[in-house]
Structures are given as C-alpha cells and as structure tokens.
PDB file of C-alpha atoms and ligand atoms in Angstrom:
ATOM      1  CA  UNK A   1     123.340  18.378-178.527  1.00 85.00           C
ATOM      2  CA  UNK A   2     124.663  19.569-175.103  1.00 91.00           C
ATOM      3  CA  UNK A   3     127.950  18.782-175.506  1.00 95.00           C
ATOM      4  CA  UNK A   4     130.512  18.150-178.698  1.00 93.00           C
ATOM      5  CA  UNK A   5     129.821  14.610-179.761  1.00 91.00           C
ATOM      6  CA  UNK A   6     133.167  12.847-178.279  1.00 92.00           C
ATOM      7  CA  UNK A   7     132.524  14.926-174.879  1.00 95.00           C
ATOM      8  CA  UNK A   8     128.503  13.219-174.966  1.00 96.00           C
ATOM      9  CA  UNK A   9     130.164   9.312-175.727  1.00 95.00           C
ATOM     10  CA  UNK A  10     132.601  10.234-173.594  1.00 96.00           C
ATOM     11  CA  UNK A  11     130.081  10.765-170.531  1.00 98.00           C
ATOM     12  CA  UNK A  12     127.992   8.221-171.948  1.00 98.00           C
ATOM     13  CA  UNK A  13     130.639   5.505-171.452  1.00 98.00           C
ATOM     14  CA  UNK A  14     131.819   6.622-168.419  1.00 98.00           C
ATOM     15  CA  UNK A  15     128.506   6.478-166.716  1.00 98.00           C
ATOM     16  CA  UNK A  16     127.423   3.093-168.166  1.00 98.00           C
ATOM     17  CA  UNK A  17     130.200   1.895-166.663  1.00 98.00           C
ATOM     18  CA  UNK A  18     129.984   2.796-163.345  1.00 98.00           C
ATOM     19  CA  UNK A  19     126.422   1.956-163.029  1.00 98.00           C
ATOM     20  CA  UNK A  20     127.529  -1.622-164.162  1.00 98.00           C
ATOM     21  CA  UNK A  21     129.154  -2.066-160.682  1.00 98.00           C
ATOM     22  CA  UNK A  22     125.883  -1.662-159.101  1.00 96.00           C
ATOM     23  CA  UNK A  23     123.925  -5.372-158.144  1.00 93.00           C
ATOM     24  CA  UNK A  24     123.979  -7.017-160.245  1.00 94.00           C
ATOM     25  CA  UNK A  25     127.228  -6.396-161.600  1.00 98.00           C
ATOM     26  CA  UNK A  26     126.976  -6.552-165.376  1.00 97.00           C
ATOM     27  CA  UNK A  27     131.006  -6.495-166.053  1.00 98.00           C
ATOM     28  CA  UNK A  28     132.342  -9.485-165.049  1.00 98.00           C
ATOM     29  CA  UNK A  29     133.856 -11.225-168.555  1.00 98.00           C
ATOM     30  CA  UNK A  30     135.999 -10.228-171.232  1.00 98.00           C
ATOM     31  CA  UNK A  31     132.862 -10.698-173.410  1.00 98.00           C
ATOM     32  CA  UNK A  32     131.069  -8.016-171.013  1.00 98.00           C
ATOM     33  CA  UNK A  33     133.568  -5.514-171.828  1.00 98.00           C
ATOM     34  CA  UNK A  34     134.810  -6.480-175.560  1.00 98.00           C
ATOM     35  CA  UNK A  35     130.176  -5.621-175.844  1.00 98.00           C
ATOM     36  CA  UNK A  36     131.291  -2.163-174.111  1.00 97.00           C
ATOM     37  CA  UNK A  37     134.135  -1.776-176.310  1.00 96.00           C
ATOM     38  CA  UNK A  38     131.972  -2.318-179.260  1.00 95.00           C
ATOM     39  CA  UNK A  39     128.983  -0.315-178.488  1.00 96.00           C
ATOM     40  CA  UNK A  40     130.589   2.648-177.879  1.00 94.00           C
ATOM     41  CA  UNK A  41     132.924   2.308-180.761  1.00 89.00           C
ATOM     42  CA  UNK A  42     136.261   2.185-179.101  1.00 90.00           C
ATOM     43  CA  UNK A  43     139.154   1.943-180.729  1.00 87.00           C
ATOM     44  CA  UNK A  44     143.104   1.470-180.358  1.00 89.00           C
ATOM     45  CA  UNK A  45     144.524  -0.931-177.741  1.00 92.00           C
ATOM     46  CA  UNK A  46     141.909  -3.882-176.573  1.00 95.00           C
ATOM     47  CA  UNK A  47     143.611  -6.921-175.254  1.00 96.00           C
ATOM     48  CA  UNK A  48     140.593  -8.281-174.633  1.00 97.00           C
ATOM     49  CA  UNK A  49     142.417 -10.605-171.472  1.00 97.00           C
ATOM     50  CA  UNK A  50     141.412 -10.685-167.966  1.00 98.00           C
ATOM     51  CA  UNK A  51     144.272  -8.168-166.758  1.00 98.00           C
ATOM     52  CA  UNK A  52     142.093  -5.664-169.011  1.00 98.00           C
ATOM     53  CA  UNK A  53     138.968  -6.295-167.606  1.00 98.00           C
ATOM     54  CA  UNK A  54     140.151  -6.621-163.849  1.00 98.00           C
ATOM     55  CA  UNK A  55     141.853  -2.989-164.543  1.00 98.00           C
ATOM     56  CA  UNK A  56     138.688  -1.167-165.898  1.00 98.00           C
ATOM     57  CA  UNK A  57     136.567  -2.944-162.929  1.00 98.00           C
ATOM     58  CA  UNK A  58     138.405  -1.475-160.894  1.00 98.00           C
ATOM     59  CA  UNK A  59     138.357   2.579-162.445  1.00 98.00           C
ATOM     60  CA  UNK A  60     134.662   2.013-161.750  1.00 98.00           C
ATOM     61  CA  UNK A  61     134.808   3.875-158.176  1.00 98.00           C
ATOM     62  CA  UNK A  62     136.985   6.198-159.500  1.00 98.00           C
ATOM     63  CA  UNK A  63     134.561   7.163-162.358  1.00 98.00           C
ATOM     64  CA  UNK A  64     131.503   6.932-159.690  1.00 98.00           C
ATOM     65  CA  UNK A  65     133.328   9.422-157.549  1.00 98.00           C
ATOM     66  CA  UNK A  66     133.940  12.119-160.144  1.00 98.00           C
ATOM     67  CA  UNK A  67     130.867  12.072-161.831  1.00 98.00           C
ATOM     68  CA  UNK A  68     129.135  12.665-158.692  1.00 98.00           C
ATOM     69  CA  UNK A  69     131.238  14.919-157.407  1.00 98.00           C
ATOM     70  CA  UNK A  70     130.792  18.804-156.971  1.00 98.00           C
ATOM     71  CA  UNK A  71     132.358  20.999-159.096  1.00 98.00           C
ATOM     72  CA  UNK A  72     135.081  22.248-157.405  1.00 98.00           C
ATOM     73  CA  UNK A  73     136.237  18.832-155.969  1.00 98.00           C
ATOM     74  CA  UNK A  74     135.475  17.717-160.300  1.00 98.00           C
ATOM     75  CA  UNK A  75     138.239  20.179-160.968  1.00 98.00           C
ATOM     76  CA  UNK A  76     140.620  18.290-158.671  1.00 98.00           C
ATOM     77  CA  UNK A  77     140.198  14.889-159.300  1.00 98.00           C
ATOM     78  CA  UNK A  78     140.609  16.152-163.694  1.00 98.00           C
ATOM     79  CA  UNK A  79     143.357  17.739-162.947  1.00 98.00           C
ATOM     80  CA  UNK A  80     144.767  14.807-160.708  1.00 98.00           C
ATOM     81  CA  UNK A  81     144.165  12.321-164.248  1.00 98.00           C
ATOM     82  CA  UNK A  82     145.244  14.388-166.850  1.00 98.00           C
ATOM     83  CA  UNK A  83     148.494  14.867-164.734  1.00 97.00           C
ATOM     84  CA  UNK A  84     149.191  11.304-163.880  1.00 96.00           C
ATOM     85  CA  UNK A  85     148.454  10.434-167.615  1.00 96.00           C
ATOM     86  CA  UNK A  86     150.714  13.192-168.624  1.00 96.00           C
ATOM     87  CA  UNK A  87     147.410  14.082-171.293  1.00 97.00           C
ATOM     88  CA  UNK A  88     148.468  15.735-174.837  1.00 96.00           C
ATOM     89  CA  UNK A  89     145.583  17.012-176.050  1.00 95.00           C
ATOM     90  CA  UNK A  90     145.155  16.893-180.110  1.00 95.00           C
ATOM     91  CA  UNK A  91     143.108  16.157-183.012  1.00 95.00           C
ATOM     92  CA  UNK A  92     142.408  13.535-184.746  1.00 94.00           C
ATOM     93  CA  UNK A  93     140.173  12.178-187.388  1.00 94.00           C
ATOM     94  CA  UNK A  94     139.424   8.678-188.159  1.00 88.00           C
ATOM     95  CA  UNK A  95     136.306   6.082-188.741  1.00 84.00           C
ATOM     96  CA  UNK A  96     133.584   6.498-188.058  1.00 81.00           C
ATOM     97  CA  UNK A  97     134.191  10.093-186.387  1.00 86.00           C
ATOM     98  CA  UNK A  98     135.428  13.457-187.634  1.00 91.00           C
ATOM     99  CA  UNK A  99     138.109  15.631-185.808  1.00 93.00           C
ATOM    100  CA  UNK A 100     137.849  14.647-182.086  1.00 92.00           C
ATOM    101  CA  UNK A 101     140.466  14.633-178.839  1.00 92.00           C
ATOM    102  CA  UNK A 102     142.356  12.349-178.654  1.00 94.00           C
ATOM    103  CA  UNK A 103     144.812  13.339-175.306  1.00 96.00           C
ATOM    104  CA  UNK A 104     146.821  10.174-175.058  1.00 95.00           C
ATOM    105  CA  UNK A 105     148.316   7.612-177.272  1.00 92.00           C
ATOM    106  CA  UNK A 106     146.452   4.958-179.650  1.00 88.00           C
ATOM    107  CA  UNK A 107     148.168   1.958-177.660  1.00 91.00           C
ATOM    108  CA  UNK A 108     147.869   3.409-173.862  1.00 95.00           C
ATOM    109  CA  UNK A 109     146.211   0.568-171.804  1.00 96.00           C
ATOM    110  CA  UNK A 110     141.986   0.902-172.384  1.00 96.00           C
ATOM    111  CA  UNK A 111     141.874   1.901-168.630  1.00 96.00           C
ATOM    112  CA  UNK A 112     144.174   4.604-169.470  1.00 96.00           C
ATOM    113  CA  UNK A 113     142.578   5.864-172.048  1.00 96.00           C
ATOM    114  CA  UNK A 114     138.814   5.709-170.397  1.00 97.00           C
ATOM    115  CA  UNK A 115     140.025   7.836-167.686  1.00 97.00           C
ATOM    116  CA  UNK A 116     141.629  10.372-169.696  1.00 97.00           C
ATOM    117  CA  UNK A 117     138.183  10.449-171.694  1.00 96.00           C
ATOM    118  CA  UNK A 118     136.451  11.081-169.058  1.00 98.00           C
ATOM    119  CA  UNK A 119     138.486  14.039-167.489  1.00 98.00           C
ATOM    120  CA  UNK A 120     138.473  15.741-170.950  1.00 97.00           C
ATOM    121  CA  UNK A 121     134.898  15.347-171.160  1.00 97.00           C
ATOM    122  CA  UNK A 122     134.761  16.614-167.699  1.00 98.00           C
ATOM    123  CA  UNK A 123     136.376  19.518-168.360  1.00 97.00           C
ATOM    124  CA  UNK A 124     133.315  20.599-170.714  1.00 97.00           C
ATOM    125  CA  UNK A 125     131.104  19.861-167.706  1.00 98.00           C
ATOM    126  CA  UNK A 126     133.069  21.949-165.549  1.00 98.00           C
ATOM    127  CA  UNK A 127     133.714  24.678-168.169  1.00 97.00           C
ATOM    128  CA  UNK A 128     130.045  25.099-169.127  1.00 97.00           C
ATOM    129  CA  UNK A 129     128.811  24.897-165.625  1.00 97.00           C
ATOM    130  CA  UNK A 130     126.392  22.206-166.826  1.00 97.00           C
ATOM    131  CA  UNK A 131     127.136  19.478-163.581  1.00 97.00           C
ATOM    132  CA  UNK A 132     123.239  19.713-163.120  1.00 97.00           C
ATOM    133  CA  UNK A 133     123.528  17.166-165.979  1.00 97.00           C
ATOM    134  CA  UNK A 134     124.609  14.335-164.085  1.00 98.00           C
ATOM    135  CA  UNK A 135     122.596  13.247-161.064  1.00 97.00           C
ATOM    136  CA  UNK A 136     121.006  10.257-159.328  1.00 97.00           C
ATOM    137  CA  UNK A 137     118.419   8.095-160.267  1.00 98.00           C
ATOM    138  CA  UNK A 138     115.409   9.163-158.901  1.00 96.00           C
ATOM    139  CA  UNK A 139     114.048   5.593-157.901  1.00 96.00           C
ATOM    140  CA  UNK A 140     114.318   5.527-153.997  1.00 93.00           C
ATOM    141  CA  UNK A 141     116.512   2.618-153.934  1.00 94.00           C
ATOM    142  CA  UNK A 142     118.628   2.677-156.891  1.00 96.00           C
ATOM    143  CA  UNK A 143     122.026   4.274-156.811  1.00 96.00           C
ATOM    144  CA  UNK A 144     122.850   5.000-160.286  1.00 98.00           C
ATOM    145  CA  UNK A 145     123.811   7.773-162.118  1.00 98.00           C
ATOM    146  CA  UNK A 146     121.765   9.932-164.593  1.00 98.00           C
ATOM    147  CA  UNK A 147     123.224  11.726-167.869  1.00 98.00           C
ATOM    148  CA  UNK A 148     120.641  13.899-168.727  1.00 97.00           C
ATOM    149  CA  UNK A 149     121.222  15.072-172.370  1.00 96.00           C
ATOM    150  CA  UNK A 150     117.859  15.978-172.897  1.00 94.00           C
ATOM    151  CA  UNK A 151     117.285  19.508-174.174  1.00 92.00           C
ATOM    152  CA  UNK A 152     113.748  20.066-171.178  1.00 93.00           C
ATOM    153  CA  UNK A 153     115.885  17.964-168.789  1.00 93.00           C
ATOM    154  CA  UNK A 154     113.368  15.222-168.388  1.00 92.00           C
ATOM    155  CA  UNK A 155     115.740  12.451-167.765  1.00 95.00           C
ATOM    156  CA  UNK A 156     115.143  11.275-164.107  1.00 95.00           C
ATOM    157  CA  UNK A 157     115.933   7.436-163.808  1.00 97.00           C
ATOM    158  CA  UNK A 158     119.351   6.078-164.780  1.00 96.00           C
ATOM    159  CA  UNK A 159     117.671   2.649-167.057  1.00 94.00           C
ATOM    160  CA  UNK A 160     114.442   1.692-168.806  1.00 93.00           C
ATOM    161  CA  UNK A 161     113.796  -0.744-165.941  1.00 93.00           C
ATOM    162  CA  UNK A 162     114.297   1.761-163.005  1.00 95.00           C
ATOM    163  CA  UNK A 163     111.570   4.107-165.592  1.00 94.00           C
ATOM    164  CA  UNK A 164     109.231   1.718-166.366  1.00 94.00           C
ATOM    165  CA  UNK A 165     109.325  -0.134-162.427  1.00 92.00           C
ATOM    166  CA  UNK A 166     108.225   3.740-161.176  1.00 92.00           C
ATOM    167  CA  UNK A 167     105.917   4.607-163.786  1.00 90.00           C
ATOM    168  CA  UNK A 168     103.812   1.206-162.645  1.00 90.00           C
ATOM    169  CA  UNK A 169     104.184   2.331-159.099  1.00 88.00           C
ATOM    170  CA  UNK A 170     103.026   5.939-159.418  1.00 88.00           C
ATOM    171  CA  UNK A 171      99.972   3.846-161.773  1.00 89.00           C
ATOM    172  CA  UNK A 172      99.130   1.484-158.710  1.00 91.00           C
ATOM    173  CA  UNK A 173      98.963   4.528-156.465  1.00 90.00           C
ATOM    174  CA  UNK A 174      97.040   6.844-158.870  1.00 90.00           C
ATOM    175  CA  UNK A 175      94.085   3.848-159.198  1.00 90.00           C
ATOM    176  CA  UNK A 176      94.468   3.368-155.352  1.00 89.00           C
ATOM    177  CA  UNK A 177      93.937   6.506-154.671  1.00 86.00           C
ATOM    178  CA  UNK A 178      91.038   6.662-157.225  1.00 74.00           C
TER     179      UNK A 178
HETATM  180 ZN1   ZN B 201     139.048   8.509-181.514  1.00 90.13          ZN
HETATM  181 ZN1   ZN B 202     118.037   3.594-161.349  1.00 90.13          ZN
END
C-alpha cells in the first residue's frame, strides 16, 4: 500500500471518473453512476436523480485538472476545495471500513463530497511528494489518466483495453521485424 486505504479509493474514484468523460463517455445515466456509487462503496447522500448525475458530470474537468496538475498548482486548486467546502476533517468508523476521514457531512450533495475526497487524498500526494503516481496513459492516442499503485511502478496504460490493444501492437511489430 502507497497510500492509507481511504486516500488509495479516494484516488481510485476520482480518476475513474474523469477518464469516464473521455469517448465514449461511460457516465451518462443515473444507473452509470448509482454502478460508481456501488463499486466504490459510497455511502451517505445518493439521490440517485438526474440533478445528481448532471452535477458530478460536470466535476469531471475539475478532477481531470487537478490530478494532472503539478504540484505546486495541486496545492492551490486543494486548498481552493477544502475552502469553498468549508472541510472539517475527522474520524469516523463505519461498514465496511475502519477509522477513515470523513471532512464534510454524511448528507452534503455526492458532488460535494467527491471533491472534498479528492483534495484530502490529494493532500497525501502532495505531502509525500509521490505526484509521479499519477500520469498519462502511455497509448499514443489515449488521454487518460494512470494511478499507479504498484510497488515497481509498472502501471503504464490507464485500462485493460488501452494494455492489451499495445501489447498486440508491440507483438505485430516484434514478428514484423522478425
Ligand atoms: Zn466513510
Ligand atoms: Zn489509455
């Protein structure tokens, strides 16, 4: 583990989301995002209406921008959040995790609540200098973003396909070459 466990979801989430605005975009119902909610074992407030989902569509540039930003700028835009949230860090324990941050309340709008998550994980990033950890795919013409949580930092493409589409390329070109 890089990162405390809430910090790692926390990233995880953030990142799948953003990447789902890339073509095609794969967050475009309320069942798209009640499937996020569920896999990553949200809780509190879901409304589960189209408000909801039109409001955490839209944090998806917002989330692009700081997880590919440098680390200074990083430090701004966190700071920015946690203000305009008016964050209150604290602990809190409850199924199926064990003391985690919680920094604003239970019933704060989902969008609220992913983009404090995401600053607070942030701040780990920034703290342990470890923004090498987030990059971009290395398939020429794919835009997404890579969390690499992998202890010999192997992680290079951002999905399965984008892995598996290169690794049949660099195949082609091996027995071309051969
Ligand atoms: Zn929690
Ligand atoms: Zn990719």
């Amino acid at each position: 583990m890089v990162f405390a466990h809430d910090t790692e979801q926390s990233l995880g989430a953030a990142v799948e989301l953003a990447n789902s605005a890339l073509e095609p975009d794969t967050l475009t119902t309320v069942t798209d995002l009640a499937s996020f909610f569920d896999s990553w074992r949200y809780t509190g407030r879901h409304t589960g209406d189209v408000a909801e989902l039109e409001a955490v569509r839209e944090l998806r540039p917002r989330l692009r921008s700081i997880l590919t930003a440098g680390r200074d700028e990083a430090v701004e835009i966190v700071n920015g959040w946690l203000a305009e949230a008016r964050a209150l860090p604290r602990l809190v324990r409850h199924e199926p995790l064990d003391w985690h941050i919680h920094a604003v309340d239970d019933d704060s709008p989902l969008p609220t609540r992913i983009i404090v998550e995401t600053a607070m994980a942030m701040i780990d990033v920034i703290r342990t200098d470890e923004m090498s950890r987030l990059g971009l795919c290395a398939d020429d013409a794919c835009e997404g973003i890579v969390l690499d949580l992998s202890r010999n930092r192997s992680k290079r493409y951002c999905s399965v396909a984008c892995g598996n589409r290169n690794a049949v390329a660099a195949y082609r070109a091996r027995r071309a070459a051969g």
